[in-house]
Coordinates of C-alpha atoms and ligand atoms in Angstrom, one line a residue:
M1 CA 0.0 0.0 0.0
L2 CA 1.4 3.3 -1.0
E3 CA 1.2 6.2 1.4
S4 CA 0.5 8.6 -1.4
L5 CA -0.6 8.1 -4.9
G6 CA -1.1 10.3 -7.8
T7 CA -3.2 8.7 -10.5
S8 CA -1.3 10.4 -13.3
S9 CA 2.3 9.9 -14.2
H10 CA 3.2 13.5 -13.2
D11 CA 2.7 12.8 -9.5
E12 CA 6.4 12.6 -8.7
E13 CA 6.8 16.3 -9.5
R14 CA 5.2 17.7 -6.5
Q15 CA 5.2 16.5 -2.9
G16 CA 6.3 12.9 -3.6
E17 CA 9.1 11.6 -1.5
S18 CA 11.3 11.3 -4.6
Y19 CA 14.7 12.7 -5.3
A20 CA 16.8 13.6 -8.2
P21 CA 20.6 13.8 -7.9
L22 CA 22.0 16.7 -9.9
V23 CA 24.0 15.6 -12.9
A24 CA 27.7 16.3 -13.1
D25 CA 28.8 19.7 -14.3
S26 CA 32.1 21.2 -15.4
Q27 CA 35.3 19.6 -14.0
N28 CA 36.9 23.0 -13.2
Y29 CA 36.0 23.0 -9.6
R30 CA 38.2 22.6 -6.5
K31 CA 35.7 20.2 -4.9
K32 CA 32.6 18.1 -5.6
F33 CA 29.2 18.2 -4.0
Y34 CA 26.3 15.8 -4.4
I35 CA 22.7 16.8 -3.6
E36 CA 19.5 14.8 -3.3
S37 CA 16.1 16.6 -2.9
Y38 CA 12.9 15.4 -1.3
G39 CA 9.5 16.9 -1.0
C40 CA 7.8 19.6 -3.0
A41 CA 8.9 21.6 -6.0
M42 CA 10.0 24.4 -3.8
N43 CA 12.7 22.2 -2.3
F44 CA 13.9 21.1 -5.7
S45 CA 14.0 24.8 -6.7
D46 CA 16.0 25.6 -3.5
S47 CA 18.5 22.9 -4.5
E48 CA 19.2 24.9 -7.6
I49 CA 19.9 28.0 -5.5
V50 CA 22.2 25.9 -3.3
A51 CA 24.0 24.6 -6.4
S52 CA 24.6 28.2 -7.5
I53 CA 26.0 29.3 -4.1
L54 CA 28.3 26.2 -4.1
N55 CA 29.5 26.8 -7.7
D56 CA 30.5 30.3 -6.7
N57 CA 32.5 28.8 -3.8
G58 CA 34.5 26.3 -5.8
F59 CA 32.2 23.2 -5.6
G60 CA 31.0 21.5 -8.8
A61 CA 28.1 19.0 -8.8
T62 CA 28.6 15.3 -9.1
A63 CA 25.9 12.6 -9.7
N64 CA 28.0 10.1 -7.8
Y65 CA 28.0 10.5 -4.0
E66 CA 30.9 8.1 -3.6
E67 CA 33.3 10.7 -5.1
A68 CA 31.7 13.8 -3.4
D69 CA 33.5 15.9 -0.8
L70 CA 30.2 17.2 0.4
V71 CA 26.9 15.2 0.4
L72 CA 23.7 17.2 0.9
L73 CA 20.2 16.1 1.5
N74 CA 17.5 18.6 1.0
T75 CA 14.8 17.2 3.2
C76 CA 11.0 17.2 3.6
S77 CA 8.9 16.9 6.9
I78 CA 5.4 16.9 5.5
R79 CA 4.6 13.4 6.5
E80 CA 6.4 10.9 8.8
K81 CA 7.3 8.7 5.8
A82 CA 9.2 11.6 4.1
E83 CA 11.4 11.8 7.2
Q84 CA 11.9 8.0 7.4
T85 CA 13.1 8.1 3.8
V86 CA 15.7 10.7 4.6
R87 CA 16.9 8.8 7.6
S88 CA 17.4 5.6 5.6
R89 CA 19.4 7.5 3.0
L90 CA 21.6 9.0 5.8
H91 CA 22.5 5.4 6.8
I92 CA 23.9 4.8 3.4
F93 CA 25.9 8.0 3.4
R94 CA 27.3 7.3 6.8
Q95 CA 28.6 4.0 5.5
V96 CA 30.5 5.9 2.8
K97 CA 31.8 8.4 5.3
R98 CA 33.3 5.7 7.4
S99 CA 35.7 4.8 4.6
R100 CA 36.1 8.5 3.6
P101 CA 36.2 10.5 6.9
G102 CA 36.9 13.7 5.0
M103 CA 33.5 13.7 3.4
L104 CA 31.0 16.1 4.9
I105 CA 27.3 15.3 5.3
G106 CA 24.8 18.2 5.4
V107 CA 21.1 18.1 6.0
L108 CA 19.2 21.0 4.5
G109 CA 15.5 22.0 4.2
C110 CA 12.4 21.4 6.3
M111 CA 13.6 18.5 8.4
A112 CA 16.7 20.4 9.3
E113 CA 14.5 23.3 10.3
R114 CA 12.1 21.1 12.3
L115 CA 14.7 19.2 14.3
K116 CA 17.5 21.8 14.5
E117 CA 20.4 20.8 16.8
K118 CA 18.5 17.7 17.8
F119 CA 19.4 16.3 14.4
L120 CA 23.1 16.2 15.4
Q121 CA 22.2 14.1 18.5
E122 CA 19.8 11.8 16.6
E123 CA 22.0 11.2 13.5
R124 CA 25.7 10.8 14.3
L125 CA 28.1 11.7 11.5
V126 CA 26.0 14.6 10.2
D127 CA 28.2 17.6 10.1
M128 CA 25.9 20.4 9.1
V129 CA 22.2 21.3 9.7
V130 CA 21.0 24.2 7.5
G131 CA 17.5 25.6 7.4
P132 CA 15.8 26.9 4.2
D133 CA 16.6 30.5 4.9
A134 CA 20.2 30.0 5.7
Y135 CA 21.7 28.9 2.4
R136 CA 23.8 32.0 1.9
A137 CA 25.7 31.0 5.0
L138 CA 26.7 27.6 3.5
P139 CA 30.3 28.6 2.5
V140 CA 30.9 29.7 6.1
L141 CA 29.2 26.6 7.6
I142 CA 31.3 24.3 5.3
G143 CA 34.4 26.1 6.5
E144 CA 33.4 25.4 10.1
A145 CA 32.6 21.8 9.4
E146 CA 36.0 21.4 7.6
T147 CA 37.7 22.2 10.9
G148 CA 35.8 19.5 12.6
Q149 CA 33.1 21.7 14.3
K150 CA 29.4 20.8 13.9
A151 CA 27.8 23.6 11.9
V152 CA 24.2 24.7 12.5
N153 CA 22.2 27.6 11.0
V154 CA 18.4 27.3 11.2
L155 CA 17.5 31.0 11.5
L156 CA 14.3 31.8 9.7
S157 CA 14.1 35.1 7.9
R158 CA 11.3 37.6 7.2
E159 CA 13.1 38.9 4.1
E160 CA 15.1 36.2 2.4
T161 CA 13.9 35.4 -1.1
Y162 CA 17.3 34.6 -2.8
A163 CA 16.0 37.1 -5.5
D164 CA 19.5 37.9 -6.7
I165 CA 20.8 34.4 -7.0
S166 CA 20.5 32.7 -10.4
P167 CA 19.6 29.1 -9.9
V168 CA 21.8 26.5 -11.6
R169 CA 19.6 24.3 -13.7
L170 CA 21.6 21.1 -13.4
D171 CA 18.9 18.5 -13.6
S172 CA 16.8 20.0 -16.3
N173 CA 15.2 18.9 -19.5
G174 CA 16.0 22.3 -20.9
V175 CA 12.3 22.9 -21.7
A176 CA 10.5 23.5 -18.4
A177 CA 11.8 25.3 -15.2
F178 CA 10.5 26.2 -11.8
V179 CA 10.7 29.8 -10.7
S180 CA 10.2 30.6 -7.0
I181 CA 8.0 33.7 -6.4
M182 CA 7.6 33.6 -2.7
R183 CA 8.6 31.7 0.4
G184 CA 7.0 30.6 3.6
C185 CA 3.3 30.4 4.5
N186 CA 1.1 32.5 6.7
N187 CA -1.8 30.0 6.7
M188 CA -2.1 27.7 9.7
C189 CA -3.7 24.6 8.3
S190 CA -3.8 22.6 11.5
F191 CA -2.3 19.4 10.0
C192 CA 0.7 21.2 8.3
V193 CA 4.3 21.6 9.4
V194 CA 5.2 24.0 6.5
P195 CA 4.6 27.3 8.5
F196 CA 7.0 26.0 11.1
T197 CA 9.7 24.8 8.7
R198 CA 9.5 27.6 6.1
G199 CA 8.6 30.6 8.3
R200 CA 6.6 33.7 7.4
E201 CA 5.3 34.4 3.9
R202 CA 7.3 36.8 1.8
S203 CA 7.1 37.7 -1.8
R204 CA 10.1 38.0 -4.1
D205 CA 10.9 41.2 -6.1
A206 CA 8.7 41.1 -9.3
I207 CA 11.4 42.5 -11.4
S208 CA 13.8 39.7 -10.5
I209 CA 11.1 37.1 -11.2
V210 CA 10.3 38.5 -14.7
R211 CA 14.0 38.8 -15.4
E212 CA 14.6 35.2 -14.5
C213 CA 11.7 34.0 -16.7
Q214 CA 13.1 36.2 -19.6
D215 CA 16.5 34.7 -19.2
L216 CA 15.1 31.2 -19.2
F217 CA 13.2 32.0 -22.4
D218 CA 16.3 33.5 -24.0
S219 CA 18.2 30.3 -23.3
G220 CA 15.6 28.1 -24.9
Y221 CA 13.1 27.2 -22.2
K222 CA 9.5 27.1 -23.2
E223 CA 7.7 26.7 -19.9
V224 CA 8.0 28.3 -16.4
T225 CA 6.1 27.3 -13.3
L226 CA 5.8 30.0 -10.7
L227 CA 6.1 28.5 -7.3
G228 CA 4.8 29.3 -3.8
Q229 CA 2.9 27.6 -1.0
N230 CA 0.0 30.0 -1.7
V231 CA 0.7 31.9 -4.9
D232 CA -2.5 33.9 -4.8
S233 CA -1.3 35.9 -1.9
Y234 CA 1.7 37.1 -3.8
Y235 CA 2.0 40.8 -3.1
W236 CA 4.9 43.0 -3.9
I237 CA 5.3 46.8 -3.6
G238 CA 8.0 48.1 -5.9
E239 CA 9.2 51.6 -6.5
E240 CA 8.3 52.9 -10.0
A241 CA 11.7 54.6 -10.4
A242 CA 14.4 53.3 -8.1
G243 CA 15.6 55.9 -5.6
M244 CA 12.8 58.3 -6.6
A245 CA 10.0 57.1 -4.3
G246 CA 9.9 55.9 -0.8
P247 CA 7.7 53.1 0.5
G248 CA 4.0 54.2 0.6
S249 CA 4.5 57.0 -1.8
A250 CA 2.2 57.7 -4.8
T251 CA 4.6 56.2 -7.3
D252 CA 4.8 52.8 -5.7
T253 CA 3.6 50.0 -7.9
V254 CA 1.7 47.2 -6.4
V255 CA 2.1 43.8 -8.1
T256 CA -0.6 41.2 -7.3
F257 CA -0.4 37.6 -8.4
A258 CA -2.7 38.4 -11.4
A259 CA -0.4 41.2 -12.4
L260 CA 2.7 39.1 -12.1
L261 CA 1.1 36.3 -14.1
E262 CA 0.4 38.8 -16.9
K263 CA 3.9 40.2 -16.8
V264 CA 5.4 36.8 -17.2
A265 CA 2.8 35.8 -19.9
L266 CA 3.8 38.9 -21.9
I267 CA 7.4 37.8 -22.2
D268 CA 6.4 35.8 -25.3
P269 CA 3.3 34.0 -26.5
S270 CA 5.4 30.9 -27.0
L271 CA 6.5 30.7 -23.3
R272 CA 4.0 28.7 -21.3
V273 CA 3.2 29.8 -17.8
R274 CA 2.1 27.6 -15.0
F275 CA 1.7 28.1 -11.3
S276 CA 1.4 26.2 -8.1
T277 CA -0.2 26.1 -5.5
S278 CA -3.5 28.0 -5.3
H279 CA -5.3 28.1 -2.1
P280 CA -9.1 28.0 -2.7
K281 CA -9.7 30.9 -0.3
D282 CA -7.3 33.2 -2.2
I283 CA -7.7 32.5 -5.9
T284 CA -9.5 35.5 -7.4
D285 CA -11.7 36.1 -10.5
E286 CA -8.9 38.5 -11.5
V287 CA -6.5 35.6 -11.8
L288 CA -9.1 33.5 -13.7
H289 CA -9.7 36.4 -16.1
T290 CA -6.0 36.9 -16.6
M291 CA -5.7 33.3 -17.5
A292 CA -8.6 33.6 -20.0
R293 CA -6.9 36.7 -21.6
H294 CA -3.6 34.9 -22.3
E295 CA -3.6 31.6 -24.1
N296 CA 0.0 30.8 -22.9
I297 CA -1.1 30.8 -19.3
C298 CA -1.9 27.1 -19.1
R299 CA -5.5 25.9 -18.5
Y300 CA -4.7 24.0 -15.3
I301 CA -5.3 24.8 -11.6
H302 CA -4.1 22.7 -8.7
L303 CA -6.7 23.5 -6.0
P304 CA -6.2 21.4 -2.9
V305 CA -9.4 20.8 -1.1
Q306 CA -8.1 18.3 1.6
S307 CA -11.6 17.1 2.6
G308 CA -15.2 17.2 1.4
S309 CA -16.7 17.7 4.9
T310 CA -17.2 21.2 6.2
R311 CA -16.8 20.0 9.8
I312 CA -13.4 18.5 9.0
L313 CA -12.4 21.6 6.9
Q314 CA -13.1 23.7 10.0
L315 CA -10.9 21.4 12.1
M316 CA -8.2 21.7 9.5
N317 CA -8.5 25.5 9.6
R318 CA -8.9 25.7 5.9
T319 CA -11.3 28.7 6.3
Y320 CA -13.7 27.6 3.6
T321 CA -16.7 25.3 3.6
R322 CA -17.6 22.5 1.2
E323 CA -20.2 24.7 -0.5
W324 CA -17.8 27.6 -0.9
Y325 CA -15.2 25.3 -2.5
L326 CA -17.8 23.9 -4.9
A327 CA -18.9 27.4 -5.9
K328 CA -15.2 28.2 -6.7
I329 CA -15.1 25.1 -9.0
D330 CA -18.2 26.4 -10.7
R331 CA -16.6 29.8 -11.1
I332 CA -13.5 28.3 -12.7
R333 CA -15.6 26.2 -15.1
A334 CA -17.6 29.3 -16.0
I335 CA -14.6 31.5 -16.8
L336 CA -12.3 28.8 -18.1
P337 CA -14.5 26.0 -19.5
D338 CA -11.5 23.9 -20.7
C339 CA -9.5 24.2 -17.5
G340 CA -7.8 21.1 -16.1
L341 CA -8.2 20.6 -12.3
S342 CA -6.4 18.6 -9.7
T343 CA -6.4 18.5 -5.9
D344 CA -4.9 17.2 -2.7
I345 CA -6.8 15.0 -0.3
I346 CA -6.1 13.8 3.3
T347 CA -8.0 10.8 4.6
G348 CA -8.4 9.9 8.2
F349 CA -7.9 13.3 9.8
C350 CA -8.7 13.6 13.5
S351 CA -12.3 12.5 14.3
E352 CA -13.2 11.9 10.6
T353 CA -16.4 9.8 10.4
E354 CA -17.6 7.5 7.6
E355 CA -20.1 10.3 6.7
D356 CA -17.2 12.9 6.5
H357 CA -15.4 10.4 4.3
Q358 CA -18.4 9.9 2.0
D359 CA -18.5 13.8 1.7
T360 CA -15.0 13.6 0.3
L361 CA -15.9 10.9 -2.2
S362 CA -19.0 12.9 -3.4
L363 CA -16.9 16.1 -3.7
L364 CA -14.5 14.3 -5.9
E365 CA -17.4 13.1 -8.2
Y366 CA -18.7 16.7 -8.3
A367 CA -15.3 18.3 -9.1
R368 CA -14.3 15.6 -11.7
Y369 CA -10.6 16.3 -11.1
D370 CA -8.2 15.1 -13.7
M371 CA -5.9 13.9 -11.0
S372 CA -5.4 14.0 -7.2
Y373 CA -2.5 13.7 -4.8
M374 CA -3.9 11.6 -2.0
F375 CA -2.5 10.9 1.5
F376 CA -3.5 9.5 4.7
Y377 CA -3.2 11.8 7.7
S378 CA 0.2 11.8 9.4
E379 CA 0.4 13.7 12.7
R380 CA 3.3 16.2 12.7
P381 CA 4.8 17.2 16.1
G382 CA 4.2 20.9 17.0
T383 CA 1.3 21.5 14.6
L384 CA -2.1 22.8 15.7
A385 CA -3.7 19.5 15.2
A386 CA -1.1 17.6 17.2
R387 CA -1.6 20.0 20.1
R388 CA -5.4 20.2 19.9
Y389 CA -6.9 17.0 18.5
K390 CA -6.4 13.3 19.0
D391 CA -5.1 11.4 16.1
D392 CA -7.9 8.9 16.7
I393 CA -8.5 7.2 13.4
P394 CA -6.9 3.7 13.3
E395 CA -4.2 3.4 10.6
E396 CA -6.1 0.7 8.8
T397 CA -9.2 2.9 8.5
K398 CA -7.1 5.8 7.2
K399 CA -5.6 3.4 4.6
R400 CA -8.9 1.9 3.7
R401 CA -10.4 5.3 3.1
L402 CA -7.3 6.4 1.1
D403 CA -7.8 3.3 -1.0
E404 CA -11.4 4.2 -1.7
V405 CA -10.4 7.7 -2.7
V406 CA -7.6 6.5 -4.9
K407 CA -9.9 4.0 -6.7
L408 CA -12.6 6.7 -7.3
Q409 CA -10.0 9.1 -8.6
K410 CA -8.6 6.5 -10.9
K411 CA -12.0 6.0 -12.4
L412 CA -12.6 9.8 -12.8
S413 CA -9.2 10.3 -14.4
L414 CA -10.0 7.5 -16.9
V415 CA -13.4 8.9 -17.7
N416 CA -11.9 12.4 -18.2
N417 CA -9.2 11.1 -20.4
C418 CA -11.6 9.1 -22.5
A419 CA -13.6 12.3 -23.0
D420 CA -10.5 13.8 -24.7
I421 CA -10.4 11.1 -27.5
G422 CA -10.9 12.8 -30.8
K423 CA -9.7 16.2 -29.5
I424 CA -6.7 18.0 -30.8
F425 CA -4.2 19.6 -28.4
E426 CA -1.1 21.6 -28.7
V427 CA 1.6 19.6 -26.9
L428 CA 5.0 20.8 -25.8
I429 CA 7.5 18.0 -26.2
D430 CA 9.6 17.5 -23.1
G431 CA 11.4 14.2 -23.9
D432 CA 11.1 10.6 -24.9
S433 CA 8.1 8.6 -23.6
K434 CA 9.1 6.6 -20.6
R435 CA 7.9 3.4 -22.2
S436 CA 9.5 3.7 -25.6
A437 CA 12.2 5.9 -27.3
E438 CA 10.1 5.6 -30.5
D439 CA 7.5 7.9 -29.0
W440 CA 7.6 11.5 -27.9
K441 CA 6.2 12.7 -24.5
G442 CA 4.8 16.1 -23.8
R443 CA 2.0 17.9 -22.0
N444 CA -1.1 19.8 -23.2
S445 CA -2.2 23.0 -21.6
Q446 CA -4.3 21.1 -19.1
N447 CA -1.1 19.4 -17.8
K448 CA -2.1 16.0 -19.1
V449 CA 0.8 13.8 -20.4
V450 CA 0.4 13.1 -24.1
V451 CA 2.5 10.5 -26.0
F452 CA 2.7 10.1 -29.8
P453 CA 5.0 8.3 -32.3
K454 CA 8.1 10.1 -33.5
A455 CA 7.8 8.4 -36.9
G456 CA 6.7 10.6 -39.8
G457 CA 7.6 14.0 -38.2
S458 CA 10.9 15.7 -37.5
Y459 CA 10.4 17.3 -34.1
Q460 CA 12.6 17.8 -31.2
K461 CA 12.4 18.5 -27.5
G462 CA 10.9 22.0 -26.9
D463 CA 8.7 21.9 -30.0
Y464 CA 5.0 22.6 -30.0
V465 CA 3.1 19.9 -31.9
R466 CA -0.6 19.5 -32.6
V467 CA -1.7 16.0 -31.6
K468 CA -4.9 14.3 -32.1
V469 CA -5.9 12.0 -29.2
E470 CA -6.9 8.5 -30.3
D471 CA -6.6 6.4 -27.1
C472 CA -5.8 6.8 -23.4
T473 CA -5.1 5.3 -20.1
G474 CA -5.9 6.8 -16.7
G475 CA -2.7 8.8 -16.7
T476 CA -1.8 9.3 -20.4
L477 CA -3.4 10.5 -23.6
I478 CA -2.2 8.6 -26.7
G479 CA -2.3 10.2 -30.1
T480 CA -0.7 11.1 -33.4
A481 CA 0.9 14.3 -34.5
L482 CA -1.0 16.3 -37.2
L483 CA 1.4 17.3 -39.9
S484 CA 0.7 20.9 -40.9
Ligands
LIG1 N1 0.8 24.8 0.2 C1 0.2 23.7 -0.4 C2 0.5 22.3 0.3 C3 1.8 21.9 0.6 S1 1.9 20.3 1.4 C4 -1.3 23.8 -0.3 O1 -1.8 24.5 0.5 O2 -1.9 23.2 -1.0 C5 1.1 19.3 0.1 C6 0.0 18.5 0.6 O3 0.4 17.5 1.5 C7 -1.1 19.2 1.3 O4 -2.0 19.8 0.4 C8 -1.8 18.1 2.0 O5 -2.7 17.4 1.2 C9 -0.6 17.1 2.3 N2 -0.3 17.1 3.7 C10 0.2 18.2 4.4 N3 0.4 17.8 5.7 C11 0.0 16.6 5.8 C12 -0.1 15.6 6.9 N4 0.2 16.0 8.2 N5 -0.5 14.4 6.7 C13 -0.9 14.0 5.4 N6 -0.8 14.8 4.4 C14 -0.4 16.1 4.6
LIG2 FE1 0.5 24.0 4.7 FE2 -1.8 25.2 4.5 FE3 0.4 26.6 4.1 FE4 -0.4 24.8 2.3 S1 -1.5 26.7 2.8 S2 1.7 25.1 3.1 S3 -1.3 23.2 3.6 S4 -0.3 25.7 6.0
LIG3 FE1 8.1 19.1 2.4 FE2 9.0 21.4 3.2 FE3 8.0 21.2 0.8 S1 7.9 20.0 4.4 S2 6.4 19.6 1.1 S3 9.8 20.2 1.5 S4 7.9 23.0 2.1

């Protein structure tokens, strides 16, 4: 039984407990580092910032940890299982360190922030513990660790956005990239550890975001995904003319998320723009209308609901009711009739009854999501739920309910995909199909994976191709390219 399951093949991109070692870069560095990332896209994006800082300090990436001088794990605390995965990876790295005592092991990210100094007591042979807002201090911390001291920096910041650091895209397909637009989270969903591990919400300078997206486009990228825990609360006040106006003056420009989306969409019509994650309470009509105005803002919204029961939503502190959420879905469908939708679900939250669970199932049917990320509840120390409510649903009930949600979502995904048979989509090719190098793989605007045979066309990665859908599975549309 899997703890989490996306019913589409793109599940590993978000909060899965997966990792991707960065591939080796140039050999001209003094030392080598190896990094593995776990958790959400924000963590993967942070690893690219870390790579940039390390490159500037004489460390080049290697994909082989056995030859690394510095091994880093960028960790996730979202569920207990995510932390267990990290601990079992650490066992392996400690073995290597035994035969190469000079090798340094550093733990970065959310688990570092959650456990702080305790990490060093719990996990021997870890040399550095560095929280998500302290990556600029890495060179100093490495220096300390090289002299045999244990190095810890878990200070959270109200300002840090790493706006001026150009991420190093080492593990990229050269087509799609993540761009972080904000950090932290001010919501207090009672089940969630993120506000504790990532700190207060802060928005990144809009000018630096647009510049990063423009640079990506200029170097051949065709898709950017704007990242934040709650993108709709993006809010940045900039000065119209630097040095001319002080904060609060009449010449200040306010950039909302809708305005930012538009600025990025205007870079070029052939640059696709995506974003994640939208909180149902904050996504506005203005955002939906901005999407409708620009065809290159993809028709896809990830709108986590968590539960279909108003009572449970209240305990989760999500601040909306079932009816309010359903009205939001109606609004999206009215403004963007062809919009793809996905969600996150937690089963077995504190006190969840069979009736609450049935409410979740019926909400899924109503929303007709294309896919869902589904989890059973995992109590996280220090969260509001851990302090206030009893984790009283037996694990087998949590898992059985998860199983039912997964089964229903699989059915809905298949029905939705079958309804696409006969349609023509513009697909951005991002690589070979996983199953066969004879087929291309890409995505349509709705974020569905589309595969089609290479034969008969001369396309390459990064091309847009019109594909007619002829068949499907629950996770993939299968078609042929239309030669035009
Ligand atoms: N900011 C994003 C979510 C980040 S965490 C948002 O608001 O949507 C991603 C997902 O992990 C959450 O949406 C939730 O479904 C799940 N999750 C978070 N904490 C969890 C916990 N304690 N147990 C199980 N699943 C959890
Ligand atoms: Fe966690 Fe809620 Fe913030 Fe998402 S919005 S990161 S679920 S507290
Ligand atoms: Fe995990 Fe931290 Fe992201 S807890 S989901 S890596 S913000």
